[in-house]
Coordinates of C-alpha atoms and ligand atoms in Angstrom, one line a residue:
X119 CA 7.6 5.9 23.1
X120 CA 6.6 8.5 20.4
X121 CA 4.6 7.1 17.8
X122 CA 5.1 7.6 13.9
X123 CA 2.9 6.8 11.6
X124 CA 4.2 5.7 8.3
X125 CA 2.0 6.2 4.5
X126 CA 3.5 4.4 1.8
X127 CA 2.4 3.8 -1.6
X128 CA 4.0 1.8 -4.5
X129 CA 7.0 3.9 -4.5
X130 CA 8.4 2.3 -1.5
X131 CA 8.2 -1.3 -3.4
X132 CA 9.8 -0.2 -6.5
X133 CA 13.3 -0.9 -6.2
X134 CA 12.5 -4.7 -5.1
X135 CA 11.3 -4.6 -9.0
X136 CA 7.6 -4.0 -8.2
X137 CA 6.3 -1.3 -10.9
X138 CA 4.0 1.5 -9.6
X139 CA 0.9 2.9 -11.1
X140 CA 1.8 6.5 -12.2
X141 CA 5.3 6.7 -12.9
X142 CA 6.1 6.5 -16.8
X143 CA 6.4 2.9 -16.7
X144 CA 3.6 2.5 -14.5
X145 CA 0.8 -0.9 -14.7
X146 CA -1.5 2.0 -15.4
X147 CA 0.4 2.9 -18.8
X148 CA -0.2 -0.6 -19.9
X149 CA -3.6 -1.4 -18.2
X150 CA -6.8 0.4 -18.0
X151 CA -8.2 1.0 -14.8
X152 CA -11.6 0.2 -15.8
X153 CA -10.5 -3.2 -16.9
X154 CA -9.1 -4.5 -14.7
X155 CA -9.7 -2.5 -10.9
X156 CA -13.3 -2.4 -10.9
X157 CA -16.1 -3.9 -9.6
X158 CA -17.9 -3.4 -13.5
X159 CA -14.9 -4.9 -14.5
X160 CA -14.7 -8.2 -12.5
X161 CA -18.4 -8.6 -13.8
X162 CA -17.6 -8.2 -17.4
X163 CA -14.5 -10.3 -17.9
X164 CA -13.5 -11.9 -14.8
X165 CA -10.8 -13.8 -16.4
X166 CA -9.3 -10.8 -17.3
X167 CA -9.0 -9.4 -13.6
X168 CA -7.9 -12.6 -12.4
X169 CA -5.1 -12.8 -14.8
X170 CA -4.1 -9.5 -13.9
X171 CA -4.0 -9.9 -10.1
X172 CA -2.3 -13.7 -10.8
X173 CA 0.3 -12.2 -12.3
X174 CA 1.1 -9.6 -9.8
X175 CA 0.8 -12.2 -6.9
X176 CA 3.4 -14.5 -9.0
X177 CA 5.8 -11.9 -9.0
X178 CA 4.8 -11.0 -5.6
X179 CA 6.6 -14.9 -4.5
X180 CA 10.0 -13.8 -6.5
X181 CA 10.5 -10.3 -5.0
X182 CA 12.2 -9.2 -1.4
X183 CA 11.8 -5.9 1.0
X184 CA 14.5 -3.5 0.2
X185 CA 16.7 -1.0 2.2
X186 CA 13.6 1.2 2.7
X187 CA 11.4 -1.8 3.9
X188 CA 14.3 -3.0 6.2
X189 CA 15.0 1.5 7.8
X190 CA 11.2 1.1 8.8
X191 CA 11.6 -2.0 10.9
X192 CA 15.0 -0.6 12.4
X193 CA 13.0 2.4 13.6
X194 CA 10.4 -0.2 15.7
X195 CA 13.6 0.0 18.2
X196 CA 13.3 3.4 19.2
X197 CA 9.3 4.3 17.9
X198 CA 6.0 3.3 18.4
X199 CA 5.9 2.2 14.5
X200 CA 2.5 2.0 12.5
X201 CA 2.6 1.5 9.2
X202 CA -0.5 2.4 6.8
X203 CA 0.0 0.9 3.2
X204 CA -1.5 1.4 0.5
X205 CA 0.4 -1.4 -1.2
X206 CA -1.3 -4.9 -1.7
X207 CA 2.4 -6.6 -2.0
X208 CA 3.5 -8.2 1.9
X209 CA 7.1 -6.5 1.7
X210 CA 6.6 -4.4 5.0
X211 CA 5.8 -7.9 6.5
X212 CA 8.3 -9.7 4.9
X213 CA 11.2 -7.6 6.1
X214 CA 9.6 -7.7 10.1
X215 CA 7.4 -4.7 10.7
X216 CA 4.9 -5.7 13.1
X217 CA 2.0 -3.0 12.5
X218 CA 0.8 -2.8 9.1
X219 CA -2.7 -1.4 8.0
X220 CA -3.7 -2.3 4.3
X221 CA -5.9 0.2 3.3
X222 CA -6.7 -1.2 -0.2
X223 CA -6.3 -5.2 1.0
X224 CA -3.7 -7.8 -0.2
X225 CA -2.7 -9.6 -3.0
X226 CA -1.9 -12.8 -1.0
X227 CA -5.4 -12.8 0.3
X228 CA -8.9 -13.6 -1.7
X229 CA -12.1 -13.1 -0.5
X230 CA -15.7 -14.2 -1.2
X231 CA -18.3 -12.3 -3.9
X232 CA -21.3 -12.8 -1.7
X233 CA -19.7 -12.2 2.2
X234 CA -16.7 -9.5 2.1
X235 CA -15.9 -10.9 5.6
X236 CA -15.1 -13.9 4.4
X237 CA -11.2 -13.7 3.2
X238 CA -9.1 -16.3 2.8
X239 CA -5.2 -16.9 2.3
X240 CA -4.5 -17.9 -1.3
X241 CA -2.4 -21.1 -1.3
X242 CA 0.4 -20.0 -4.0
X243 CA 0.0 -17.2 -7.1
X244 CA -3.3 -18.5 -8.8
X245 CA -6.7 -18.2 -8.4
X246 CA -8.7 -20.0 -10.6
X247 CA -12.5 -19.6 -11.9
X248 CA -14.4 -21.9 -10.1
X249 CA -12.5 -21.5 -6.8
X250 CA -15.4 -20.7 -4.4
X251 CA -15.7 -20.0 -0.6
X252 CA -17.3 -22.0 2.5
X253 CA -20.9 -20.9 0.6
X254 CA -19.9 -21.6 -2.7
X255 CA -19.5 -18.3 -4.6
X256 CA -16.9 -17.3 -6.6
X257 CA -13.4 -16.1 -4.7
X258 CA -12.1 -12.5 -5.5
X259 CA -8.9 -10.7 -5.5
X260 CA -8.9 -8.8 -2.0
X261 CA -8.3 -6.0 -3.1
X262 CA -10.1 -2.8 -3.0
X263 CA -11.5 -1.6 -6.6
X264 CA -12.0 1.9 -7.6
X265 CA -15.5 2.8 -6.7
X266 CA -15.3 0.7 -3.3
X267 CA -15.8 1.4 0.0
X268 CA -12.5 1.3 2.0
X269 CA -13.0 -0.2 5.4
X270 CA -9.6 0.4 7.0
X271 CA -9.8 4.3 6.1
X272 CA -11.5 4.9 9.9
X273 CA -8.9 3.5 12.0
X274 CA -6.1 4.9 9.5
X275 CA -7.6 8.4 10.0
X276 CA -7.1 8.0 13.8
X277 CA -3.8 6.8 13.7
X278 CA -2.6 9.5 11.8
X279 CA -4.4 11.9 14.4
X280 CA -2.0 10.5 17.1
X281 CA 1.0 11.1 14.7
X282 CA 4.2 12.7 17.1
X283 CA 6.2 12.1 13.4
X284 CA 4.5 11.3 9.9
X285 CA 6.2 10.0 7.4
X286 CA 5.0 9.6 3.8
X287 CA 7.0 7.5 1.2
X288 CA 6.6 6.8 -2.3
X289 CA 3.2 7.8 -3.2
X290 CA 1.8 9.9 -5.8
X291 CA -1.0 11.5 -3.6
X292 CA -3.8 10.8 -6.2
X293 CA -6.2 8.3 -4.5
X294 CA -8.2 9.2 -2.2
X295 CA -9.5 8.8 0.9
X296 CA -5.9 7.8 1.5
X297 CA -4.1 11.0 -0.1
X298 CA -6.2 13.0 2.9
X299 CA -4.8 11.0 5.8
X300 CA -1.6 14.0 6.0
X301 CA -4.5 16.6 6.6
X302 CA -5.6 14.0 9.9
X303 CA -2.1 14.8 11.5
X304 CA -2.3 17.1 14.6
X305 CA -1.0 20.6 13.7
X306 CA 2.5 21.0 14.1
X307 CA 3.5 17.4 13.9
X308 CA 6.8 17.0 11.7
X309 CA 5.8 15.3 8.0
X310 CA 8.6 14.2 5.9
X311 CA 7.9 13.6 2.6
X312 CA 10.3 10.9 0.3
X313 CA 9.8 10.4 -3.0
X314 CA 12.1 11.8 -6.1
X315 CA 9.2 13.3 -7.7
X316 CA 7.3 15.2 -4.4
X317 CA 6.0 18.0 -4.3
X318 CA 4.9 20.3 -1.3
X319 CA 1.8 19.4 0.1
X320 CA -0.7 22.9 0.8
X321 CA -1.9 23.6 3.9
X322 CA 0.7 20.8 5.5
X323 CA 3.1 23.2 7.8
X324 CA 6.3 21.6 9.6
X325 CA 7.1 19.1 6.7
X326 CA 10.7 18.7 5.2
X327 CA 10.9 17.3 1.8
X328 CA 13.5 14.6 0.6
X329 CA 13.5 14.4 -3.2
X330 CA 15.5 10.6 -2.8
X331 CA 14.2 6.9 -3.8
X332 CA 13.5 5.0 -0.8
X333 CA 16.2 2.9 -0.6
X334 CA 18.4 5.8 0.2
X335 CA 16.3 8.3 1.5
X336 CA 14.2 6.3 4.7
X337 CA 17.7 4.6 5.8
X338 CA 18.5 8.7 6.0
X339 CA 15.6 9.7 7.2
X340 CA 15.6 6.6 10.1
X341 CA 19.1 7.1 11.3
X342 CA 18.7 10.7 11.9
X343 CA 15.3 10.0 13.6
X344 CA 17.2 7.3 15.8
X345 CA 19.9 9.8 16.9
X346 CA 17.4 12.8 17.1
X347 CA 16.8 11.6 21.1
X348 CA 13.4 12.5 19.5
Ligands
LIG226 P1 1.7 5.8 -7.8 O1 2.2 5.0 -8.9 O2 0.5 6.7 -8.1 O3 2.9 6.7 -7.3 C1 4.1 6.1 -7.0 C2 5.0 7.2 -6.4 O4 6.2 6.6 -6.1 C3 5.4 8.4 -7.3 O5 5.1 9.6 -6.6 C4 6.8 8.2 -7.7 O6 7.5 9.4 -7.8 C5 7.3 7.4 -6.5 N1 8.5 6.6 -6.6 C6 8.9 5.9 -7.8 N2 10.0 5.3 -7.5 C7 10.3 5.5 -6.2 C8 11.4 5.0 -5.3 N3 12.4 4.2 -5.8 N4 11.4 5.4 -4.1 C9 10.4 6.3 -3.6 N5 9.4 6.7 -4.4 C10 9.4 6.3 -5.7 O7 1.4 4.8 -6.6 P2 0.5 5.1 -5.3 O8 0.5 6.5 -4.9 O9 0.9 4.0 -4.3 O10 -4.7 1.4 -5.7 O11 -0.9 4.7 -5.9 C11 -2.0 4.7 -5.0 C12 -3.0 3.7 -5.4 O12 -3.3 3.8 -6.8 C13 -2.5 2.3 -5.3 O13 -2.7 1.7 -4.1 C14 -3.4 1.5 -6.3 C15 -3.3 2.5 -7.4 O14 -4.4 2.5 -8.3 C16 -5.5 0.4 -6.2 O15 -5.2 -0.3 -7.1 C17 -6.8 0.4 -5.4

C-alpha cells in the first residue's frame, strides 16, 4: 500500500465550529499568546491558562468531525494513512482514523508539572487547581507551549520522509518545527495543499494547490486519489 502522510492544522477543524488561531476571527485575535500558551504564563496566573484550555476542552465535548475528518478515514481503504496534527481537539479520532500523531499534545489529556511522562486522561472539560498527579504536583494542560520542546517532531520528520503522497490541510504554515515537515518529503513526491488562503510553498516542486475549505476540498482531493489506481 502507498503511504500518505497527512499535516493538518486548525483549518481542518473549523467547520465543526472550532476557531483557528490566525484567521481574522482567530483565539489569537482575542488572546495573547504570552498569556495564556506559555510556560511563563502558567507560572504567573495559572488560573488564567486553565480557564482558557477548560473552555476549549468544553467545547471540545459539543463539537463533531466534519466531511474533511470523515475523506481522511475513507482513504485508510486504499492508503497507508498517517496522520500528523497539529490540532489538540480528538476530531481525527472521533471520525475513525486510526494513525494520528499530535505534535503539540491533546486537550483531552493533562499531564504532571514535575514528570512530563506522566499524562493522564481528563475525566470531563475541567481541570481544577489543586488536581495533582500520583506524586502530588499540580496537573497541566498537555499541551505543548510556545518555547517547548516538541517530542513527537522526530518520528513526524520520518514519516514525512517516507511520504509516496503528502497532503497538507488547513494550516497557516507559521509554527515551527511543524511548518518544516513539507521540506522532509522525498523529492518529487506529489504535495497537495488545501486551504482557501494557501499560498505556494518555495522550494516544494510537484505540489498542486486547492484554494477550497476542507469540507469540500479533501472529499475532492480523496475521491480522485481513490480512483487514481495510485
Ligand atoms: P492557523 O490559525 O495559524 O491557520 C489556520 C489555517 O486554516 C489558515 O491557513 C486558514 O486559511 C485555514 N482555514 C480556515 N478555515 C478553513 C477551512 N474551512 N478549511 C481549510 N482551511 C481553513 O492554525 P495552525 O496553522 O493550525 O499551536 O496553527 C498552528 C499552531 O499555532 C497551532 O497548533 C497552535 C497555534 O498557536 C499551539 O497552540 C502550540
Amino acid at each position: 500500500m502507498k503511504k500518505i502522510i497527512v499535516l493538518t492544522g486548525a483549518g481542518i477543524s473549523a467547520e465543526s465550529g472550532i476557531r483557528t488561531f490566525r484567521d481574522s476571527d482567530g483565539l489569537w485575535e482575542e488572546h495573547r499568546i504570552e498569556d495564556v500558551a506559555t510556560f511563563e504564563a502558567w507560572q504567573r496566573n495559572p488560573d488564567l491558562v486553565i480557564d482558557f484550555y477548560n473552555q476549549r476542552r468544553k467545547q471540545l465535548y459539543e463539537v463533531k468531525p466534519n466531511a474533511g475528518h470523515l475523506a481522511l478515514v475513507e482513504l485508510e481503504k486504499n492508503f497507508d494513512v498517517r496522520i500528523i496534527t497539529q490540532n489538540v481537539d480528538d476530531l481525527h479520532e472521533q471520525a475513525g482514523s486510526c494513525n494520528v500523531l499530535h505534535l503539540h499534545g491533546e486537550l483531552k489529556k493533562v499531564r504532571s508539572t514535575i514528570n512530563q511522562d506522566l499524562i493522564y486522561e481528563l475525566e470531563g472539560w475541567e481541570l481544577k487547581k489543586g488536581d495533582l498527579c500520583e506524586k502530588g504536583s499540580q496537573l497541566r494542560p498537555h499541551i505543548v507551549w510556545f518555547g517547548e520542546a516538541v517530542p513527537m517532531i522526530e518520528p513526524a520528520m520520518e514519516l514525512s520522509a517516507e511520504a509516496d503522497i503528502f497532503i497538507v490541510i488547513g494550516t497557516s504554515l507559521n509554527v515551527y518545527p511543524a511548518a518544516g515537515l513539507v521540506y522532509y518529503v522525498k523529492p518529487g513526491t506529489p504535495v497537495y495543499l488545501i486551504d482557501p488562503h494557501a499560498e505556494m510553498l518555495s522550494g516544494v516542486k510537484n505540489i498542486t494547490v486547492l484554494r477550497k475549505k476542507a469540507g469540500l476540498g479533501v472529499p475532492e482531493l480523496v475521491r480522485q486519489l481513490m480512483e487514481s489506481g495510485f
